[in-house]
Amino acid sequence: MFDAMRKYAARFRTFPRGETTGGRERRPHNLFEAAAAYVAARAEDDQDGIDEAAAWVSPEALSFGVSELACRAVIALARERNESPRTVARDLLGLPAA
């Protein structure tokens, strides 16, 4: 299952735009790195970080990465709290119990 997700997600990767660091070309950021940086910057209210991470991949790829990060975070919290993912997701959003 994860292999299929990786193959699907790999289609969204961007390639370096000729940028160099110290005389060598930088490797491209993948959508999961972009999503992690984007969400962390949002949590810290860091607009420069948000803009930088958003530029690493296409908007569609970033959306997919953020969605995948949200799913994984909810699952991890649900396991930690010994609750259902639905209960945890609703709690995180401040919604009443279903």
PDB file of C-alpha atoms in Angstrom:
ATOM      1  CA  MET A   1       0.000   0.000   0.000  1.00  0.00           C
ATOM      2  CA  PHE A   2       2.722   2.492   0.947  1.00  0.00           C
ATOM      3  CA  ASP A   3       4.651   1.609  -2.202  1.00  0.00           C
ATOM      4  CA  ALA A   4       1.648   2.564  -4.324  1.00  0.00           C
ATOM      5  CA  MET A   5       1.313   5.842  -2.398  1.00  0.00           C
ATOM      6  CA  ARG A   6       5.011   6.599  -2.913  1.00  0.00           C
ATOM      7  CA  LYS A   7       4.728   5.954  -6.649  1.00  0.00           C
ATOM      8  CA  TYR A   8       1.642   8.174  -6.856  1.00  0.00           C
ATOM      9  CA  ALA A   9       3.275  10.925  -4.817  1.00  0.00           C
ATOM     10  CA  ALA A  10       6.498  10.758  -6.859  1.00  0.00           C
ATOM     11  CA  ARG A  11       4.582  12.091  -9.850  1.00  0.00           C
ATOM     12  CA  PHE A  12       4.136  15.379  -7.988  1.00  0.00           C
ATOM     13  CA  ARG A  13       7.821  15.964  -7.290  1.00  0.00           C
ATOM     14  CA  THR A  14       9.390  19.030  -8.717  1.00  0.00           C
ATOM     15  CA  PHE A  15      12.866  19.231 -10.140  1.00  0.00           C
ATOM     16  CA  PRO A  16      15.564  21.769  -9.346  1.00  0.00           C
ATOM     17  CA  ARG A  17      15.225  25.059 -11.148  1.00  0.00           C
ATOM     18  CA  GLY A  18      18.933  25.445 -11.686  1.00  0.00           C
ATOM     19  CA  GLU A  19      19.463  26.694  -8.162  1.00  0.00           C
ATOM     20  CA  THR A  20      22.892  26.121  -6.708  1.00  0.00           C
ATOM     21  CA  THR A  21      24.324  26.164  -3.234  1.00  0.00           C
ATOM     22  CA  GLY A  22      28.052  26.548  -2.843  1.00  0.00           C
ATOM     23  CA  GLY A  23      28.673  25.727  -6.506  1.00  0.00           C
ATOM     24  CA  ARG A  24      26.594  22.549  -6.566  1.00  0.00           C
ATOM     25  CA  GLU A  25      23.012  22.050  -7.566  1.00  0.00           C
ATOM     26  CA  ARG A  26      20.526  21.538  -4.741  1.00  0.00           C
ATOM     27  CA  ARG A  27      18.437  18.398  -4.749  1.00  0.00           C
ATOM     28  CA  PRO A  28      14.715  18.859  -5.231  1.00  0.00           C
ATOM     29  CA  HIS A  29      12.399  18.919  -2.243  1.00  0.00           C
ATOM     30  CA  ASN A  30       9.795  16.197  -2.180  1.00  0.00           C
ATOM     31  CA  LEU A  31       6.165  16.849  -1.373  1.00  0.00           C
ATOM     32  CA  PHE A  32       6.427  15.402   2.136  1.00  0.00           C
ATOM     33  CA  GLU A  33       9.334  17.700   3.035  1.00  0.00           C
ATOM     34  CA  ALA A  34       7.351  20.621   1.655  1.00  0.00           C
ATOM     35  CA  ALA A  35       4.238  19.618   3.602  1.00  0.00           C
ATOM     36  CA  ALA A  36       6.172  19.217   6.859  1.00  0.00           C
ATOM     37  CA  ALA A  37       7.906  22.579   6.435  1.00  0.00           C
ATOM     38  CA  TYR A  38       4.650  24.277   5.411  1.00  0.00           C
ATOM     39  CA  VAL A  39       2.631  22.947   8.362  1.00  0.00           C
ATOM     40  CA  ALA A  40       5.428  23.705  10.842  1.00  0.00           C
ATOM     41  CA  ALA A  41       5.706  27.254   9.496  1.00  0.00           C
ATOM     42  CA  ARG A  42       1.923  27.692   9.740  1.00  0.00           C
ATOM     43  CA  ALA A  43       1.998  26.464  13.349  1.00  0.00           C
ATOM     44  CA  GLU A  44       4.746  28.995  14.140  1.00  0.00           C
ATOM     45  CA  ASP A  45       3.026  31.794  12.155  1.00  0.00           C
ATOM     46  CA  ASP A  46       6.171  32.135  10.008  1.00  0.00           C
ATOM     47  CA  GLN A  47       5.026  33.721   6.740  1.00  0.00           C
ATOM     48  CA  ASP A  48       8.479  33.534   5.142  1.00  0.00           C
ATOM     49  CA  GLY A  49       8.653  29.812   5.923  1.00  0.00           C
ATOM     50  CA  ILE A  50       5.133  29.291   4.559  1.00  0.00           C
ATOM     51  CA  ASP A  51       6.014  31.043   1.313  1.00  0.00           C
ATOM     52  CA  GLU A  52       9.291  29.165   0.940  1.00  0.00           C
ATOM     53  CA  ALA A  53       7.763  25.722   1.511  1.00  0.00           C
ATOM     54  CA  ALA A  54       4.845  26.518  -0.807  1.00  0.00           C
ATOM     55  CA  ALA A  55       7.325  27.286  -3.591  1.00  0.00           C
ATOM     56  CA  TRP A  56       9.055  23.889  -3.343  1.00  0.00           C
ATOM     57  CA  VAL A  57       6.277  21.896  -5.014  1.00  0.00           C
ATOM     58  CA  SER A  58       3.108  22.483  -6.998  1.00  0.00           C
ATOM     59  CA  PRO A  59      -0.022  23.538  -5.099  1.00  0.00           C
ATOM     60  CA  GLU A  60      -1.603  20.158  -5.861  1.00  0.00           C
ATOM     61  CA  ALA A  61       1.402  18.294  -4.466  1.00  0.00           C
ATOM     62  CA  LEU A  62       1.461  20.484  -1.363  1.00  0.00           C
ATOM     63  CA  SER A  63      -2.236  19.834  -0.801  1.00  0.00           C
ATOM     64  CA  PHE A  64      -1.697  16.084  -1.100  1.00  0.00           C
ATOM     65  CA  GLY A  65       1.275  16.216   1.292  1.00  0.00           C
ATOM     66  CA  VAL A  66      -0.585  18.279   3.889  1.00  0.00           C
ATOM     67  CA  SER A  67      -3.550  15.905   3.671  1.00  0.00           C
ATOM     68  CA  GLU A  68      -1.272  12.892   4.153  1.00  0.00           C
ATOM     69  CA  LEU A  69       0.439  14.598   7.103  1.00  0.00           C
ATOM     70  CA  ALA A  70      -2.947  15.332   8.691  1.00  0.00           C
ATOM     71  CA  CYS A  71      -4.034  11.705   8.318  1.00  0.00           C
ATOM     72  CA  ARG A  72      -0.821  10.410   9.852  1.00  0.00           C
ATOM     73  CA  ALA A  73      -1.007  12.906  12.716  1.00  0.00           C
ATOM     74  CA  VAL A  74      -4.602  11.989  13.547  1.00  0.00           C
ATOM     75  CA  ILE A  75      -3.772   8.284  13.469  1.00  0.00           C
ATOM     76  CA  ALA A  76      -0.749   8.793  15.738  1.00  0.00           C
ATOM     77  CA  LEU A  77      -2.757  10.868  18.222  1.00  0.00           C
ATOM     78  CA  ALA A  78      -5.617   8.373  18.166  1.00  0.00           C
ATOM     79  CA  ARG A  79      -3.242   5.552  19.032  1.00  0.00           C
ATOM     80  CA  GLU A  80      -1.600   7.632  21.753  1.00  0.00           C
ATOM     81  CA  ARG A  81      -4.959   8.568  23.281  1.00  0.00           C
ATOM     82  CA  ASN A  82      -6.508   5.142  22.661  1.00  0.00           C
ATOM     83  CA  GLU A  83      -9.424   6.831  20.872  1.00  0.00           C
ATOM     84  CA  SER A  84     -10.868   6.577  17.389  1.00  0.00           C
ATOM     85  CA  PRO A  85      -9.401   8.771  14.632  1.00  0.00           C
ATOM     86  CA  ARG A  86     -12.867  10.318  14.177  1.00  0.00           C
ATOM     87  CA  THR A  87     -12.997  11.359  17.845  1.00  0.00           C
ATOM     88  CA  VAL A  88      -9.485  12.818  17.707  1.00  0.00           C
ATOM     89  CA  ALA A  89     -10.128  14.720  14.460  1.00  0.00           C
ATOM     90  CA  ARG A  90     -13.341  16.233  15.817  1.00  0.00           C
ATOM     91  CA  ASP A  91     -11.578  17.158  19.081  1.00  0.00           C
ATOM     92  CA  LEU A  92      -8.704  18.851  17.220  1.00  0.00           C
ATOM     93  CA  LEU A  93     -11.194  20.938  15.250  1.00  0.00           C
ATOM     94  CA  GLY A  94     -13.214  21.802  18.357  1.00  0.00           C
ATOM     95  CA  LEU A  95     -16.307  19.987  17.123  1.00  0.00           C
ATOM     96  CA  PRO A  96     -18.766  18.302  19.502  1.00  0.00           C
ATOM     97  CA  ALA A  97     -18.567  14.524  19.876  1.00  0.00           C
ATOM     98  CA  ALA A  98     -20.460  12.714  17.153  1.00  0.00           C
TER      99      ALA A  98
END
